CSV table of C-alpha atoms in Angstrom, one decimal:
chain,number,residue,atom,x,y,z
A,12,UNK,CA,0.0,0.0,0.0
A,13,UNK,CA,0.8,3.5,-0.8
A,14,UNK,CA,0.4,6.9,0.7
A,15,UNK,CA,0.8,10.3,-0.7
A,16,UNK,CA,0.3,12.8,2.1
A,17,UNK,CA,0.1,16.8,0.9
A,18,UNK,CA,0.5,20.0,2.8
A,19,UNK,CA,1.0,24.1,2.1
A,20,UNK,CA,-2.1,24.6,1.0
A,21,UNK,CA,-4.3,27.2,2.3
A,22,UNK,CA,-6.2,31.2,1.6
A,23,UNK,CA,-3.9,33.6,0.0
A,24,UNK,CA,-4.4,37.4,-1.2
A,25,UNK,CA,-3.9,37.4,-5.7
A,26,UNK,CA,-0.6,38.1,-6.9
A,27,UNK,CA,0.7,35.9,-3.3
A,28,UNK,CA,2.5,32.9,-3.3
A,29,UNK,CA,1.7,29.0,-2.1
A,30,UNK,CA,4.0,25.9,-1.8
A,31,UNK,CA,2.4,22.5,-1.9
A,32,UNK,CA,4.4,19.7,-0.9
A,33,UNK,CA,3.6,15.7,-0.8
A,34,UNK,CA,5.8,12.9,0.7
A,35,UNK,CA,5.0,9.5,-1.1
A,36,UNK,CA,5.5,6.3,1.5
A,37,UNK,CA,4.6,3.0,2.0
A,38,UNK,CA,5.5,0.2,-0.5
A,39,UNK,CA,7.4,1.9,-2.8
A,40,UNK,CA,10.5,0.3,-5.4
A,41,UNK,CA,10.4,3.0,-8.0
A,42,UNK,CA,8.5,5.9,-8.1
A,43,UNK,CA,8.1,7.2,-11.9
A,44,UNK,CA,6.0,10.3,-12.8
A,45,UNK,CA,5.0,13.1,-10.3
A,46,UNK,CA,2.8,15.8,-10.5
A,47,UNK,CA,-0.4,17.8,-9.2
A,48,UNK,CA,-3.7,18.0,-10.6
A,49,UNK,CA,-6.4,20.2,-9.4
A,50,UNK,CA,-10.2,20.4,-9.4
A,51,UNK,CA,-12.2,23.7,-9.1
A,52,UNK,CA,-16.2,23.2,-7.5
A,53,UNK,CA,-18.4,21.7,-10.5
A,54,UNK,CA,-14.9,21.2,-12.7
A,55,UNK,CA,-13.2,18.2,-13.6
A,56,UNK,CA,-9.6,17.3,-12.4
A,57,UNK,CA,-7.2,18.7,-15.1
A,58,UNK,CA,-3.2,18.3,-14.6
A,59,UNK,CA,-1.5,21.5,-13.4
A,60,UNK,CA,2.2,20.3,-13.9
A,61,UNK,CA,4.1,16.9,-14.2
A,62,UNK,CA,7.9,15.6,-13.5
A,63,UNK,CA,8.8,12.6,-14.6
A,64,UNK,CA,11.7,10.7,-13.0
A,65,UNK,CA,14.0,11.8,-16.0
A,66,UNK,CA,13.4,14.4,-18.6
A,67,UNK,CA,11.6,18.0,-18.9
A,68,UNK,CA,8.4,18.8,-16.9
A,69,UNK,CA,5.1,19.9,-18.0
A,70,UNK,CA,2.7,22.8,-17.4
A,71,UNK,CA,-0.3,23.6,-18.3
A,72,UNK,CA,-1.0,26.7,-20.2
A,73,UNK,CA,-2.7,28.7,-17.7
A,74,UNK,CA,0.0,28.2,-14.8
A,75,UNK,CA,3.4,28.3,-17.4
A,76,UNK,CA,5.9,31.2,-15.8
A,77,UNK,CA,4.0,31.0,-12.8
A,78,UNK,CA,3.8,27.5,-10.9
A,79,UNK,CA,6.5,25.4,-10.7
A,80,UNK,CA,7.4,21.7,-10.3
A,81,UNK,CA,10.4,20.1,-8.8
A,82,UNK,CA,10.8,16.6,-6.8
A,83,UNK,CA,13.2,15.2,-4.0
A,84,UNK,CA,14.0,11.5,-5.2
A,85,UNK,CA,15.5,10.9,-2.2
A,86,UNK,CA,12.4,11.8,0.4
A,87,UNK,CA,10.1,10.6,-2.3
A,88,UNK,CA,8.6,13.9,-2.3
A,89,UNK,CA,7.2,16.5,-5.1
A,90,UNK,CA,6.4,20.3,-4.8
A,91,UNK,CA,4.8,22.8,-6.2
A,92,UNK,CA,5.6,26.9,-6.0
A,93,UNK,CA,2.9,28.3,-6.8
A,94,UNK,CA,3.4,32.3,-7.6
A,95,UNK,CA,1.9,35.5,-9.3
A,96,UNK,CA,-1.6,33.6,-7.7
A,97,UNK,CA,-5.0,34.0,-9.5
A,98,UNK,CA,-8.6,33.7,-8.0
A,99,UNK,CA,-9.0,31.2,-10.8
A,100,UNK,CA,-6.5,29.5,-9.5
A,101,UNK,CA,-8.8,28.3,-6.6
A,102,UNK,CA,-8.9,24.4,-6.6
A,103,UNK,CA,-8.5,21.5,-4.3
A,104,UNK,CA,-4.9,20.5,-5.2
A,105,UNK,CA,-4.0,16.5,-5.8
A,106,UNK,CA,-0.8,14.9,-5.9
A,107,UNK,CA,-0.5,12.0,-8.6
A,108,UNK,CA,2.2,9.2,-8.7
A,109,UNK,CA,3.0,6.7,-10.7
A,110,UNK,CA,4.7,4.0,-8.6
A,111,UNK,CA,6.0,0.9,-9.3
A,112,UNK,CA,5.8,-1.2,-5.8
A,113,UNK,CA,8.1,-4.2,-6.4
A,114,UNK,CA,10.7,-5.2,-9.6
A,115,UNK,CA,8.6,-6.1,-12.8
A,116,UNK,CA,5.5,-5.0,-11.6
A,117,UNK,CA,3.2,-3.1,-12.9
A,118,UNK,CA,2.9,1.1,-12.8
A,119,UNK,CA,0.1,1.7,-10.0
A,120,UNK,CA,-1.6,5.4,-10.1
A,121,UNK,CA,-2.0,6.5,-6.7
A,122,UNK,CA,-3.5,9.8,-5.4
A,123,UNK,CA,-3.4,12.1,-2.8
A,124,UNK,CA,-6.5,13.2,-0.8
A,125,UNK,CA,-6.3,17.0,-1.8
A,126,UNK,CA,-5.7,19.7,-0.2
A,127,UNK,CA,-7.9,23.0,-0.7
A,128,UNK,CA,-5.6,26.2,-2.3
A,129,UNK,CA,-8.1,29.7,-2.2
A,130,UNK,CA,-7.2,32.8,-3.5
A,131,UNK,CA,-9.2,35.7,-2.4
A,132,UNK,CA,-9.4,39.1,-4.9
């Protein structure tokens, strides 16, 4: 079993700034993409920004040159700095991983339980 714990989020003024962070445990032997999703009231869950374990991340339009990801392989951890914040950039916030949780198994999708970001005009 897996558990992806997240914290930072919270209420913040627009144009303020927000770190998210999440701290992957459990039964864990390789721990491929990261990233953050996030899903506003009455909105589906869209993908904010993904690292995988190598190679260039990925943003979504509306938070490129404002959010970004990074990961700790070593505390099996991602983040998310979150700056220049919008009101429309109210969500509850996910953390997604991709985890394979012995050798030759197969990639398992695990989730966070959210944590609620509000930004107040």
């Amino acid at each position: 079993q897996v558990q992806l714990v997240e914290s930072g989020g919270g209420l913040v003024q627009a144009g303020g700034s927000l770190r998210l962070s999440c701290a992957a445990s459990g039964s864990i032997f390789v721990i491929n993409a990261m990233g953050w999703y996030r899903q506003a009231p009455g909105k589906q869950r869209d993908l904010v920004a993904v690292i995988p374990s190598g190679g260039s991340t990925n943003y979504a339009d509306s938070v490129k040159g404002r959010f970004t990801i990074s990961r700790d392989n070593a505390q099996n951890s991602v983040y998310l700095q979150m700056n220049s914040l919008k009101t429309e950039d109210t969500a509850v916030y996910y953390c997604n991983a991709v985890i394979r949780n012995y050798p030759g198994g197969p990639n398992r999708n695990y989730w966070g339980q959210g944590t609620q970001v509000t930004v107040s005009s």
